[in-house]
GROMACS .gro file of C-alpha atoms in nm:
model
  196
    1UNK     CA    1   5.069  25.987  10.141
    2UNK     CA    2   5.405  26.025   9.906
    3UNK     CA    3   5.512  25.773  10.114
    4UNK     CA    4   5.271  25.510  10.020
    5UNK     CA    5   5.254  25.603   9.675
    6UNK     CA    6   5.611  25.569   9.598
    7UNK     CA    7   5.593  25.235   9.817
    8UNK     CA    8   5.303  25.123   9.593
    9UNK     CA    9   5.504  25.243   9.284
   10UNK     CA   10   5.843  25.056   9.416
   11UNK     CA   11   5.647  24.745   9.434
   12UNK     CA   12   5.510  24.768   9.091
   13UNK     CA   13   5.843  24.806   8.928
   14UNK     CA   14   5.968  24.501   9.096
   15UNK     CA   15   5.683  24.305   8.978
   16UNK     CA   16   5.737  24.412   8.616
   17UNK     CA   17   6.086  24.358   8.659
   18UNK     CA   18   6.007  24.025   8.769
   19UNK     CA   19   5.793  23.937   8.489
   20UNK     CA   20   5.999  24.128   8.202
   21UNK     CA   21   6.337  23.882   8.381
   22UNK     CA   22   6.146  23.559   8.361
   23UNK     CA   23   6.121  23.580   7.972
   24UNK     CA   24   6.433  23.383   7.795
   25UNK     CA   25   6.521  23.423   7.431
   26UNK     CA   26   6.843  23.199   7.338
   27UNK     CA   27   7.025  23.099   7.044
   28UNK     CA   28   6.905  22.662   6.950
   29UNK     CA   29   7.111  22.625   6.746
   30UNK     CA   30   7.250  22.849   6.363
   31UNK     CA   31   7.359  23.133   6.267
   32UNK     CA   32   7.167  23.439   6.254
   33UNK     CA   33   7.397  23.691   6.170
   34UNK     CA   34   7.285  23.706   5.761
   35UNK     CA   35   6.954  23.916   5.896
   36UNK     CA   36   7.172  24.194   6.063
   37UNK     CA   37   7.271  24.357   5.710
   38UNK     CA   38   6.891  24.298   5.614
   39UNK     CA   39   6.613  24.597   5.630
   40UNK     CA   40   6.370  24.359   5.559
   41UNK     CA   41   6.201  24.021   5.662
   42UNK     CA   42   5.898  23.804   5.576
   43UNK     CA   43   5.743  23.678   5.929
   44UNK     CA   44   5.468  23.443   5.925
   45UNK     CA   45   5.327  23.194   6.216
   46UNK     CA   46   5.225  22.843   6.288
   47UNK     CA   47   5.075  22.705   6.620
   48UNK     CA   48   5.201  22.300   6.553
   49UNK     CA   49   5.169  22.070   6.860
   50UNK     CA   50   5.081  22.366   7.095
   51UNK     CA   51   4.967  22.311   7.446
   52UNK     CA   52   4.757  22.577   7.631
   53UNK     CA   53   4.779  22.596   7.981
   54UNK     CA   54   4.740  22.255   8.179
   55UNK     CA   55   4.613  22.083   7.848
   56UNK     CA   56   4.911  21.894   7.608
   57UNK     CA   57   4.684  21.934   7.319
   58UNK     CA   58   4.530  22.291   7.219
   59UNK     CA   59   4.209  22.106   7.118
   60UNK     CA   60   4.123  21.968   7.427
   61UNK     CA   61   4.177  22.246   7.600
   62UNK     CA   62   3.914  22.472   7.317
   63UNK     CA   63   3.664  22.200   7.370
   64UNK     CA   64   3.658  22.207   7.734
   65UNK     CA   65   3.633  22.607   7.705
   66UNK     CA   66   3.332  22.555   7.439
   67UNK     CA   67   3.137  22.330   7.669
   68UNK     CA   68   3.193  22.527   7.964
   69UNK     CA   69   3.064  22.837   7.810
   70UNK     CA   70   2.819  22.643   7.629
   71UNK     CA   71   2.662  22.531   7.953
   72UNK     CA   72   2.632  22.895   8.066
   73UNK     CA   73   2.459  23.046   7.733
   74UNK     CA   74   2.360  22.845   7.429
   75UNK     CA   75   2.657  22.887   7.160
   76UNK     CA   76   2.863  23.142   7.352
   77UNK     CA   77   3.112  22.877   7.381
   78UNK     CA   78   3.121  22.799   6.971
   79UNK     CA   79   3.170  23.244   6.961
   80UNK     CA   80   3.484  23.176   7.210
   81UNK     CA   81   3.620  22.926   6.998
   82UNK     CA   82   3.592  23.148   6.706
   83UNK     CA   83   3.733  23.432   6.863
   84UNK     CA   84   4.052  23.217   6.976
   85UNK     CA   85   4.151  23.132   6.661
   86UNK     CA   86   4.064  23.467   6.452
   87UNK     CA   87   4.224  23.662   6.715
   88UNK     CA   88   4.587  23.512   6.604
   89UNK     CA   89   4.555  23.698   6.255
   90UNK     CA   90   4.386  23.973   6.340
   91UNK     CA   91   4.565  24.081   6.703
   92UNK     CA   92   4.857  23.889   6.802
   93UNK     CA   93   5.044  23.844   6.485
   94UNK     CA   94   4.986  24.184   6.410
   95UNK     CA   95   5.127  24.302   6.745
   96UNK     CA   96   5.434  24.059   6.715
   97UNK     CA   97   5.510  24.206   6.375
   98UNK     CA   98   5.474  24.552   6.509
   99UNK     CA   99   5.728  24.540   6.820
  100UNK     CA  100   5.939  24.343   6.568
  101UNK     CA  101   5.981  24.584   6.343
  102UNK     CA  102   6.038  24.900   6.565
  103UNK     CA  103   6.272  24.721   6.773
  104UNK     CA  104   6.461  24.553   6.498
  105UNK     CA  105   6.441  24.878   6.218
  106UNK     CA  106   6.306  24.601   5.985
  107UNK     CA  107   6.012  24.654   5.804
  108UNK     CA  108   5.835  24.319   5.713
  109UNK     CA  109   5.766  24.223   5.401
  110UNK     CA  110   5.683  23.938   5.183
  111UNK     CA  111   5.955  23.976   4.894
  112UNK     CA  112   6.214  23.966   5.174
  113UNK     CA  113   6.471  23.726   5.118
  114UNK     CA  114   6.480  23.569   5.506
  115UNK     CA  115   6.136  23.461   5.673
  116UNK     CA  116   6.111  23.364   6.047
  117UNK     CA  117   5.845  23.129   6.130
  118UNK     CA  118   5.725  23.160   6.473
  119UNK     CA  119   5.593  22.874   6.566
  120UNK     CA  120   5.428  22.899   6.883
  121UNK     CA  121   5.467  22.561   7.139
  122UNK     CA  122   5.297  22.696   7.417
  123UNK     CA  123   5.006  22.907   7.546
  124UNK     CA  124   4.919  23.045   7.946
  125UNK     CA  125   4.611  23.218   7.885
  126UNK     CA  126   4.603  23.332   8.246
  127UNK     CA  127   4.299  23.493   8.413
  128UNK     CA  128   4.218  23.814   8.581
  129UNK     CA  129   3.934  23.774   8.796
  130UNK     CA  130   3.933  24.157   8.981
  131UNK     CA  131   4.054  24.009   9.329
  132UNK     CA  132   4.301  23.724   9.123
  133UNK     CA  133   4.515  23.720   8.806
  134UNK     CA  134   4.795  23.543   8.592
  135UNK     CA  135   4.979  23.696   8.358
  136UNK     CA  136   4.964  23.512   7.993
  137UNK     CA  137   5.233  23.395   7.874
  138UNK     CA  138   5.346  23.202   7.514
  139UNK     CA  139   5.657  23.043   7.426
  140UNK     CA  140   5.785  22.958   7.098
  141UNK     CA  141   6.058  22.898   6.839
  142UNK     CA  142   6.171  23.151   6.603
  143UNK     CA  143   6.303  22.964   6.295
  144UNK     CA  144   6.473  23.164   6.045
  145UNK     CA  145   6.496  23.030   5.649
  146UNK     CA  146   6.555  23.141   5.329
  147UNK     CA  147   6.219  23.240   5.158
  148UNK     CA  148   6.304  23.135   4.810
  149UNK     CA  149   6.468  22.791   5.008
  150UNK     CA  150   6.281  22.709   5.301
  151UNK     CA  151   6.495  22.386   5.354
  152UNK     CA  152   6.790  22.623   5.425
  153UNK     CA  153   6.764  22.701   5.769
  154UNK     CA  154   6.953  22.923   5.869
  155UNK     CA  155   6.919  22.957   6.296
  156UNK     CA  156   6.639  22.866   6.535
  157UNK     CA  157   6.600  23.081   6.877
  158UNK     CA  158   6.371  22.988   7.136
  159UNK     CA  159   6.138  23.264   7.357
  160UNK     CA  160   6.015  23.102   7.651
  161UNK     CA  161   5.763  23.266   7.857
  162UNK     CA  162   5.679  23.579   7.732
  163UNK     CA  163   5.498  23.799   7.923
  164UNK     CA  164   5.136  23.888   7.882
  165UNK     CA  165   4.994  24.184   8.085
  166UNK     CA  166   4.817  24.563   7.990
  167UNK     CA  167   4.965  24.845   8.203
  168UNK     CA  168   4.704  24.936   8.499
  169UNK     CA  169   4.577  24.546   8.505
  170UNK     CA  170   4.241  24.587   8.315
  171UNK     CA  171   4.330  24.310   8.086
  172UNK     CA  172   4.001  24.113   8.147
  173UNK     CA  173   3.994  23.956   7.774
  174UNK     CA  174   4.213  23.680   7.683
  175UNK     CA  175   4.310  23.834   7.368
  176UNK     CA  176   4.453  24.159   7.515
  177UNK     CA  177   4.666  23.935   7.763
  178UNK     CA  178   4.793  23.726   7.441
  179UNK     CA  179   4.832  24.040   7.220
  180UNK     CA  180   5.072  24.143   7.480
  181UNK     CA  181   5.260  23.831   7.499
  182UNK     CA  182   5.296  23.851   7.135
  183UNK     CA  183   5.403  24.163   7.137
  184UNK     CA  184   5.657  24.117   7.461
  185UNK     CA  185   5.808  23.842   7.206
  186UNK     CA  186   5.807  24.024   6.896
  187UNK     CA  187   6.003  24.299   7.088
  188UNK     CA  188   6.247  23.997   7.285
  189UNK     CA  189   6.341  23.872   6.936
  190UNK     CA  190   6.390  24.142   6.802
  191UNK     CA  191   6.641  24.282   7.053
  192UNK     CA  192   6.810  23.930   7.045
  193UNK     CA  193   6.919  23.981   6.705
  194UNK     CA  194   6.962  24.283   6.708
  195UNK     CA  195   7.233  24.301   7.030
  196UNK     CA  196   7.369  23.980   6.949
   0.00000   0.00000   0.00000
């Protein structure tokens, strides 16, 4: 029985060493190096020309999901749609800035004198069907300006792929997937400037 469980175990931590390696954060193009002297940064997000899964545009893909749902109960679709777009303020963003901070010991704030604006270019929603799954994932660019200047741009990095999953798998919702792809990116980022 120890056996198996440390088998089962030992297979777990390659899979989330798989998924943690596939993320990439690199360096576009700048200089980042102003924000390591900083204790504080303004953060704020856009969601310009994102695709989402399979779909090049982000609206095709919301009103495929609205009919589909739709079809199955009268305006549960219209509630999905809703929830998709409120959960960016009130979950993902919030988990972003979160991992951000702790990993980065910089407290965001909107007097700050730098602002990255994470503008997220792509969305994996994945699935987790109880027999099935996909991880989420999001990738996006991390653009950091002057707040009083935004035309001075000081560096953009890229995170590709960030992982989305809850420990234990019971990450049924969308949004709990994509908080934790926020938050695997928030935490990425944060590291990247931070080591670099």
């Amino acid at each position: 029985m120890k056996l198996l469980f440390s088998g089962a175990a030992f297979i777990a931590l390659l899979s989330l060493s798989a998924t943690t390696m596939a993320q990439k954060v690199k360096l576009k193009d700048g200089d980042f190096s102003p924000l390591k002297s900083e204790t504080e940064v303004n953060i704020e997000f856009t969601y310009n020309n994102m695709g989402v899964g399979k779909y090049k545009d982000e609206a095709d893909y919301l009103e495929k999901k609205r009919a589909d749902y739709n079809k199955k109960e009268d305006g549960r679709g219209d509630v999905w749609v809703k929830a998709w777009v409120s959960d960016r303020q009130g979950v993902f963003e919030p988990k972003f800035i979160e991992l951000f901070s702790k990993y980065s010991n910089m407290s965001e704030s909107k007097t700050a004198k730098y602002t990255i604006i994470f503008n997220t270019w792509f969305t994996e929603p994945g699935y987790n069907i109880y027999i099935s799954r996909e991880n989420a994932k999001i990738s996006g660019d991390a653009v950091i300006v002057e707040t009083a200047n935004r035309n001075k741009v000081l560096a953009t990095i890229t995170v590709e792929k960030a992982p989305g999953r809850t420990f234990g798998g019971y990450d049924y919702d969308t949004g709990s997937r994509l908080a934790e792809s926020y938050a695997s990116a928030g935490k990425a980022l944060a590291k990247f400037i931070k080591d670099k």
